[in-house]
XYZ file of C-alpha atoms in Angstrom:
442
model
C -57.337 -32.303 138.268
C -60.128 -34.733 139.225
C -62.731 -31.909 140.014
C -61.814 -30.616 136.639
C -61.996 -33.777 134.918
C -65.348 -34.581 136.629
C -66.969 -31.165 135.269
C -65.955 -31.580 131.858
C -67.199 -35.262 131.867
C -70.400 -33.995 133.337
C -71.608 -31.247 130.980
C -71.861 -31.270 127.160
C -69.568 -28.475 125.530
C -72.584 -26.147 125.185
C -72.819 -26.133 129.021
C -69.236 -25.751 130.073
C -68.632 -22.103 131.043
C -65.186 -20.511 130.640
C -65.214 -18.915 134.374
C -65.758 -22.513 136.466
C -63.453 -24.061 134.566
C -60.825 -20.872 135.367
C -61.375 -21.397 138.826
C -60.961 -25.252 138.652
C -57.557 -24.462 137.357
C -56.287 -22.212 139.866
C -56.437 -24.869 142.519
C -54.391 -26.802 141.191
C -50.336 -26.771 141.750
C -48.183 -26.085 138.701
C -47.491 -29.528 137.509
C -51.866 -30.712 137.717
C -52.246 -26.831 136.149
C -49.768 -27.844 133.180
C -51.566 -31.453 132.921
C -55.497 -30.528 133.282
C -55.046 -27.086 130.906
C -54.376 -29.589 127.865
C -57.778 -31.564 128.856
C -59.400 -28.318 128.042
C -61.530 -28.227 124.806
C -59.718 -25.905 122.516
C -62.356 -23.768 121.316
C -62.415 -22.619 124.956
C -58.214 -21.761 125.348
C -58.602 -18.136 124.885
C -61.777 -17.900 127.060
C -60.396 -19.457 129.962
C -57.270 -17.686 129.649
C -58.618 -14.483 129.826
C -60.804 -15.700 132.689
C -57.861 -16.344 134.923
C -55.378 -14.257 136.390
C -52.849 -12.233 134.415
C -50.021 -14.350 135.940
C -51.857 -17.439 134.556
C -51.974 -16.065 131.477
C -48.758 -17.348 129.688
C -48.972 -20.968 131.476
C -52.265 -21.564 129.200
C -51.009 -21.106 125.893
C -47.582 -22.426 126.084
C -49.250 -25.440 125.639
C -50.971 -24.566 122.314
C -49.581 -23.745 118.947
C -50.580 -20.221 117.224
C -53.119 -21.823 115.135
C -54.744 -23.438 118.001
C -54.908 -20.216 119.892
C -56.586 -18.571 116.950
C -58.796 -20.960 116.234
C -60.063 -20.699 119.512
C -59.584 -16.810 119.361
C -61.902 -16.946 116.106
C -64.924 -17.958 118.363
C -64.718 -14.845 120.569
C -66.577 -10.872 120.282
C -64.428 -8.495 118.737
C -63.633 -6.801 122.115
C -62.385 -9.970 123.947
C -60.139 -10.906 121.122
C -58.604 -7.288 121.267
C -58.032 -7.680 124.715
C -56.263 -11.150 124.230
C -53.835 -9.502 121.431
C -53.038 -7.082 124.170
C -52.111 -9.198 126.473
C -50.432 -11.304 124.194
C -48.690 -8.390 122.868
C -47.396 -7.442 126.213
C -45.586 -10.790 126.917
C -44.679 -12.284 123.694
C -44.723 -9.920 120.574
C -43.251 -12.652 118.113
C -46.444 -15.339 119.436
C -48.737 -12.790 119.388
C -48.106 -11.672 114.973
C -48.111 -15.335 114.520
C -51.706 -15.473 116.469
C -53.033 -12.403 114.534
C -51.797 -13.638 111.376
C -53.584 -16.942 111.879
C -56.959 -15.019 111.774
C -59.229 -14.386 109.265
C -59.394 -11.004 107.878
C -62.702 -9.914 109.427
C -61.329 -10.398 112.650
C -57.757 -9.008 112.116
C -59.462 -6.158 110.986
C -62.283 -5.618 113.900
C -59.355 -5.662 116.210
C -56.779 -3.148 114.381
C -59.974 -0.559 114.441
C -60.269 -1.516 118.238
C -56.686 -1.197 119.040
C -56.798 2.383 117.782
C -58.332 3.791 120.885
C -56.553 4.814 123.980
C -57.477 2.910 127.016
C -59.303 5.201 128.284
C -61.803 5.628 125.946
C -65.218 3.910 124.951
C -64.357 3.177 121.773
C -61.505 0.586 123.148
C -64.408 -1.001 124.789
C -66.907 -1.614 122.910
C -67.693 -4.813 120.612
C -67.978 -4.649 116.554
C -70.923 -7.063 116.643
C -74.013 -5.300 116.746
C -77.905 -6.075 115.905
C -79.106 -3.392 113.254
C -81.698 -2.853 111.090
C -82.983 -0.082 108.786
C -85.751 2.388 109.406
C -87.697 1.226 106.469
C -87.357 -2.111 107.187
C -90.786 -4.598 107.865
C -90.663 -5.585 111.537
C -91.890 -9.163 110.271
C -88.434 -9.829 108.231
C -85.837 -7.792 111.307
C -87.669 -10.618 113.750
C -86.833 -12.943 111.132
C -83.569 -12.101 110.669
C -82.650 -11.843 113.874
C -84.123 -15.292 114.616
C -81.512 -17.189 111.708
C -78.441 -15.168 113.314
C -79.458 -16.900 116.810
C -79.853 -20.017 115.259
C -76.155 -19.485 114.121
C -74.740 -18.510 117.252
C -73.615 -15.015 115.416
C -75.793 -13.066 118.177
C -75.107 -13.298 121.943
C -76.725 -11.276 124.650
C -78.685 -8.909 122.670
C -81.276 -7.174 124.423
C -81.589 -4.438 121.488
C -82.113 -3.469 118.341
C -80.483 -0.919 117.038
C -82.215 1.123 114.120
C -80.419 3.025 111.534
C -80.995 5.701 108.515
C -79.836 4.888 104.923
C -76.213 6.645 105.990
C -75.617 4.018 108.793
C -76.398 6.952 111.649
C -78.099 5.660 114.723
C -81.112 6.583 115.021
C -83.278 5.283 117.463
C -83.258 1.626 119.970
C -85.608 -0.545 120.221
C -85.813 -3.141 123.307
C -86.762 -6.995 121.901
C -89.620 -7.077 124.394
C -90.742 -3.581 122.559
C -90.214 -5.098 119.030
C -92.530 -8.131 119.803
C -95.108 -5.988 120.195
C -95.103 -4.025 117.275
C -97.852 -4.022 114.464
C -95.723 -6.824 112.531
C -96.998 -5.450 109.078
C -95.695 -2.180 109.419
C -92.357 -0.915 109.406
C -90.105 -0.140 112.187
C -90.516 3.480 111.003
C -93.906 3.406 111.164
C -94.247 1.632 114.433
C -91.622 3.976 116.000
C -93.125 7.395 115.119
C -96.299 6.528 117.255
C -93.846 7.190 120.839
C -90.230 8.533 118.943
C -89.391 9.853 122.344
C -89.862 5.900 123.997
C -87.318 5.196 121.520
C -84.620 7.665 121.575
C -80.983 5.693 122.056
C -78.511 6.469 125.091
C -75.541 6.655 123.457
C -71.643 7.345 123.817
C -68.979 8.702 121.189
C -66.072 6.428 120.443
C -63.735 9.017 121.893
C -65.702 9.993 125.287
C -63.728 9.395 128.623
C -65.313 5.801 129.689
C -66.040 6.978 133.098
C -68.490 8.986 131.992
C -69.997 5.959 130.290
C -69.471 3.997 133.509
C -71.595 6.764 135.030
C -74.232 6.393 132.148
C -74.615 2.329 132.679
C -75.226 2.978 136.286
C -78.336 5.895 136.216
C -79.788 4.588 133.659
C -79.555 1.125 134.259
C -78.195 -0.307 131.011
C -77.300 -3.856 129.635
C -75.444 -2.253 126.288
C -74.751 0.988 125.152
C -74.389 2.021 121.308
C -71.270 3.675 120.133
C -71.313 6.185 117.240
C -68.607 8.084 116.172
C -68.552 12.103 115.876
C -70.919 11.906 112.367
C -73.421 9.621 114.729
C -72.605 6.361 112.403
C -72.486 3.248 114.305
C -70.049 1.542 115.209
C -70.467 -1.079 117.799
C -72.046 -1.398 121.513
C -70.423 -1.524 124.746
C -71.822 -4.492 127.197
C -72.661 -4.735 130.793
C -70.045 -7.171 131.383
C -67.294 -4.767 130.509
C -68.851 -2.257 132.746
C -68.897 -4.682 135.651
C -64.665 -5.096 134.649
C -64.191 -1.782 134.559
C -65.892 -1.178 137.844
C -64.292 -4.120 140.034
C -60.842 -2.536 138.320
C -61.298 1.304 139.311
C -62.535 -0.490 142.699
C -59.328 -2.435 143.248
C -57.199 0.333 142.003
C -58.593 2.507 144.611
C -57.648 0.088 147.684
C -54.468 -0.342 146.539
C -53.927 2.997 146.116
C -55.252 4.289 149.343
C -52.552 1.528 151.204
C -50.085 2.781 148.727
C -49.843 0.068 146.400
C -49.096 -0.297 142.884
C -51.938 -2.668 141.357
C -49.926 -3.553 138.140
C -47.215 -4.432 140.340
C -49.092 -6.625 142.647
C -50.166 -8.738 140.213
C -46.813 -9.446 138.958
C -44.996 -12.139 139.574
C -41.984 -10.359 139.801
C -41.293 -9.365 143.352
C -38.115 -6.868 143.009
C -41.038 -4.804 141.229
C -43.832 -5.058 143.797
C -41.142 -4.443 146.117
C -40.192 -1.668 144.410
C -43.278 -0.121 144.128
C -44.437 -0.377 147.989
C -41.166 0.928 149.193
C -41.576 4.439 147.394
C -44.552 4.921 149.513
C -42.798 3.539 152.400
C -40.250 6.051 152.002
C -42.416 8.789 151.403
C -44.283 7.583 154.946
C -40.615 7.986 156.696
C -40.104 11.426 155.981
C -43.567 12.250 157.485
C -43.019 10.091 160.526
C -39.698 11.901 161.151
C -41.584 15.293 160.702
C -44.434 13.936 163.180
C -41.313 13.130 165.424
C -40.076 16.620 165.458
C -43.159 18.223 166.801
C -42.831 15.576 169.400
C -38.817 16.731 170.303
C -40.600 20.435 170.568
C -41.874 19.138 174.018
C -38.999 16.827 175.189
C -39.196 18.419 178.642
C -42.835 18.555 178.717
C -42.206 14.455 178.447
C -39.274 14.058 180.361
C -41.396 16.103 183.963
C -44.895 14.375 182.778
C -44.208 10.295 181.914
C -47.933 9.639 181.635
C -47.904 11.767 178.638
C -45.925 9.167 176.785
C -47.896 6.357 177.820
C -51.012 8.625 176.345
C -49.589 10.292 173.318
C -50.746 6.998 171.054
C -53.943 7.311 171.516
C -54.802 10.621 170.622
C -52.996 10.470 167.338
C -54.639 6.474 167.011
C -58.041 8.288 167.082
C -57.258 10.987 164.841
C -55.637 8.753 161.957
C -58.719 6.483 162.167
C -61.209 9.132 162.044
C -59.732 10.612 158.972
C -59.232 7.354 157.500
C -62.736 7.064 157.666
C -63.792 10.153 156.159
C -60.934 9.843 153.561
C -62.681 6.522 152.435
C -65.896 7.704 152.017
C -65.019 10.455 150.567
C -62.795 9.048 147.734
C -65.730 6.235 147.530
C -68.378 8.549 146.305
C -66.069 10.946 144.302
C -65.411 7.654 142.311
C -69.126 6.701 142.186
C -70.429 10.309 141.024
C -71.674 11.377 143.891
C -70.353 14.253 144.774
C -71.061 17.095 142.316
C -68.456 20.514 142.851
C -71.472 22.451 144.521
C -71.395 19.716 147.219
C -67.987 20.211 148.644
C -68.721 21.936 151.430
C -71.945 19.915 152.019
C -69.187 16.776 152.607
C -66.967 18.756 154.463
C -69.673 19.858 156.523
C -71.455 16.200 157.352
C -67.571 14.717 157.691
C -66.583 17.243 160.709
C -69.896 16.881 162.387
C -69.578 13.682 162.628
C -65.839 13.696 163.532
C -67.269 16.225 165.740
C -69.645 14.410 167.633
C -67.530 11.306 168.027
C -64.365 13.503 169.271
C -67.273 14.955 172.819
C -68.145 11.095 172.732
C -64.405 9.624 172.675
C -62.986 12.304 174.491
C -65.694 12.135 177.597
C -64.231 8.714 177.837
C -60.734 9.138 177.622
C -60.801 11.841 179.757
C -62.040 9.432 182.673
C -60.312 6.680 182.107
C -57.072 9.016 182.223
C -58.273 10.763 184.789
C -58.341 7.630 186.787
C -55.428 6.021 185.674
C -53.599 8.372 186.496
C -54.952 10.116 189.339
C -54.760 13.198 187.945
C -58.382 15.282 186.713
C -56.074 17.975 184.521
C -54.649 15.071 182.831
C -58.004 14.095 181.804
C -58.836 17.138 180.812
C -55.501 17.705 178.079
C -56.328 14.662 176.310
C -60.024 15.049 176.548
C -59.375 18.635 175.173
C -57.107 17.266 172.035
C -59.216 14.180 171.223
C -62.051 16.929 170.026
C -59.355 18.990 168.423
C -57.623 15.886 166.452
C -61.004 14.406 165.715
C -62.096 17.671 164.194
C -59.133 18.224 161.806
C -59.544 14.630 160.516
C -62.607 14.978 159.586
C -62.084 18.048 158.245
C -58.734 17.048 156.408
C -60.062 13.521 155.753
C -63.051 14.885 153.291
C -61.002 18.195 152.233
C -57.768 16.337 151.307
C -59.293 14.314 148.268
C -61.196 16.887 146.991
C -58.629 19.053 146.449
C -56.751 16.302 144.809
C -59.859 16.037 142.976
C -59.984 19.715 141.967
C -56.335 19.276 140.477
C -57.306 16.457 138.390
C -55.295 14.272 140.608
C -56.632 10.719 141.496
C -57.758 10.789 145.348
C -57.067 7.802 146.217
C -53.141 8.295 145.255
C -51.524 9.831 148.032
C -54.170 10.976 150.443
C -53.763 8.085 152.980
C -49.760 9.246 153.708
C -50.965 13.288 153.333
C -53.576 12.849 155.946
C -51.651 10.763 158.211
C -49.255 13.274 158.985
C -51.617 15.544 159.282
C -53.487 13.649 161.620
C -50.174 12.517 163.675
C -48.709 16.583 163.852
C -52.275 18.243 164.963
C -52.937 15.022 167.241
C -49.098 15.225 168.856
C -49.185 19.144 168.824
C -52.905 19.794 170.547
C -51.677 17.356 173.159
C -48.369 17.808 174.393
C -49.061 21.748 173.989
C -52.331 21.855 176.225
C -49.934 19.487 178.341
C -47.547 22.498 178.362
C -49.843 25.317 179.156
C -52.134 23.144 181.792
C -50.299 20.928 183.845
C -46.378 22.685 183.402
């Protein structure tokens, strides 16, 4: 609470940032969080509540009444306030009508034409505000223009101009350093046509898939992205700073996934659902323990005349699982990233079980002596030498080929590969060695 209090006394409002403040709060214990959230100006509520965590969502506003939560909402882009309905929506549908209804009618209608788009498209990203002018238009008055909307605080984090025809189509965009160096008599037509090609706009459609725009901000290096719809009118822009969401998001979804974990449920408070969610995997892991097992009571005699072979049997299927694991995470990593086009499959495949390859000779030289040793026995060495290679091989082989064919069926990789390739993994690890330990040393 003091370390809150301190910041706020210690900046004017224009330099207190929604983000420090959200992390002020969440050290603080419930009754200081209750307490310091009301010491918070409220033009700032909604900005700082989106800032936090989804399970501090509802501890922010209970404090407020709807028209202080709108008023605050008011001072938002049209994307961040659709986002807040959302998740307003999704907890408290009565608070959330009485917020909407408490805006003005601009912004209740920006964020019905938002809330038309599925999540997964770019449309349900993008922000309504957008700096336009007309082709005809004299560069001398569009600087001027834009210069008043600045002075208002109506503009934030432009970077480009976005020039349309008489029919509101997008036709070309023009960076602000580019614009301050045009002939300022002429018109942005005029100026343009010179280099129309310097000037031709990377765009999305409302509707496209917004991993492909994910995929667009990243090659070509983008702070905002126009958004037309299917005609080519404009419509809004999507930012950087959504991209950078989305990203940390499909990140985190992946990790969770890969240790088969819900992330929706994990952030909720409620623990029977977490719970829930992590033993379905867990469940799913038995049954391919118990059919790892089985191999394993194939060669109960094998163990029962050759003890050492218990003592050993870890370690073979140890490597193996953490071999694949490795290949499985790179693997799932660049599919995510775009980096693996469907002519380089067997490219992946092939670099994965080299290098499983190489590390299986390595790992099994070693093994192989340090049985041999142990044990007293140079045959020994030689079986688990022998199905180190062969487990290491399969997992890298496995490890790259089990998320692309997940890929190929339009699954998500990172769902279900960890528990696939585990058994697989455990079964070829268990199998190589107990049945060279069969054939060898029986």
């Amino acid at each position: 609470m003091d370390k809150l209090t301190e910041y706020l006394n210690a900046h004017t409002h224009d330099e207190l940032h929604p983000s420090e403040i959200a992390n002020l709060l969440k050290d603080l214990d419930d009754k200081s969080f209750s307490d310091a959230v009301q010491s918070i100006p409220k033009e700032l509520i909604a900005d700082v509540a989106l800032e936090l965590p989804d399970r501090y969502f509802e501890d922010v506003l209970e404090s407020f009444t709807p028209e202080e939560i709108a008023e605050s909402l008011s001072e938002l882009e049209s994307d961040d306030q659709t986002d807040f309905i959302q998740e307003l929506e999704e907890r408290d549908e009565e608070m959330a009508k009485e917020v909407f209804e408490e805006l003005d009618s601009e912004d209740q209608a920006d964020i019905l034409q938002l809330k038309q788009y599925e999540e997964d498209e770019a449309g349900a990203y993008m922000q309504i505000e957008v700096y336009t002018a007309g082709l005809e238009q004299n560069v001398h008055d569009v600087i001027k223009d834009f210069a008043e909307l600045r002075r208002k605080d109506e503009l934030e984090n432009i970077n480009y101009l976005f020039v349309t025809d008489q029919e509101k189509k997008l036709r070309y965009g023009v960076g602000l350093d580019n614009l301050l160096v045009f002939d300022f008599h002429k018109t942005l037509k005029e100026n343009i046509e010179q280099v129309p090609e310097k000037f031709k706009p990377i765009f999305s459609i409302d509707h496209d898939d917004i991993d492909n725009v994910v995929q667009k901000f990243q090659e070509y290096d983008l702070n905002s992205m126009p958004v037309v719809d299917k005609e080519g009118i404009l419509l809004g822009r999507i930012t950087s700073d959504d991209i950078y969401d989305i990203i940390n998001e499909q990140a985190t979804d992946q990790m969770y996934n890969l240790a088969g974990v819900n992330d929706d449920a994990e952030e909720d408070e409620d623990i029977f659902k977490a719970g829930k969610a992590r033993a379905i995997w867990l469940g799913i892991n038995l049954f391919t323990a118990i059919a790892a097992s089985l191999v394993i009571g194939l060669f109960e005699e094998t163990l029962q005349s050759i003890v050492a072979l218990a003592i050993l049997m870890p370690i073979v299927a140890s490597m193996g699982g953490n071999a694949g694991t490795q290949s499985l995470t790179v693997v799932v990593r660049q599919l995510a990233l775009g980096d693996i086009a469907k002519h380089d499959a067997f490219r992946t495949i092939k670099k994965e079980v080299i290098l499983s390859l190489a590390n299986g000779f390595l790992f099994a030289v070693i093994m192989g002596m340090i049985a041999s040793i142990w044990f007293d026995k140079g045959m020994l060495g030689i079986v688990i030498a022998l199905s180190m290679v062969i487990n290491l091989l399969s997992a890298g082989f496995f490890g790259s080929m089990v998320p692309l064919l997940l890929k190929k069926m339009n699954i998500d990789p990172a769902i279900g590969s960890t528990v696939i390739l585990t058994t697989i993994t455990d079964v070829v690890g268990f199998f190589s060695f107990l049945g060279l330990a069969t054939l060898i040393l029986l």
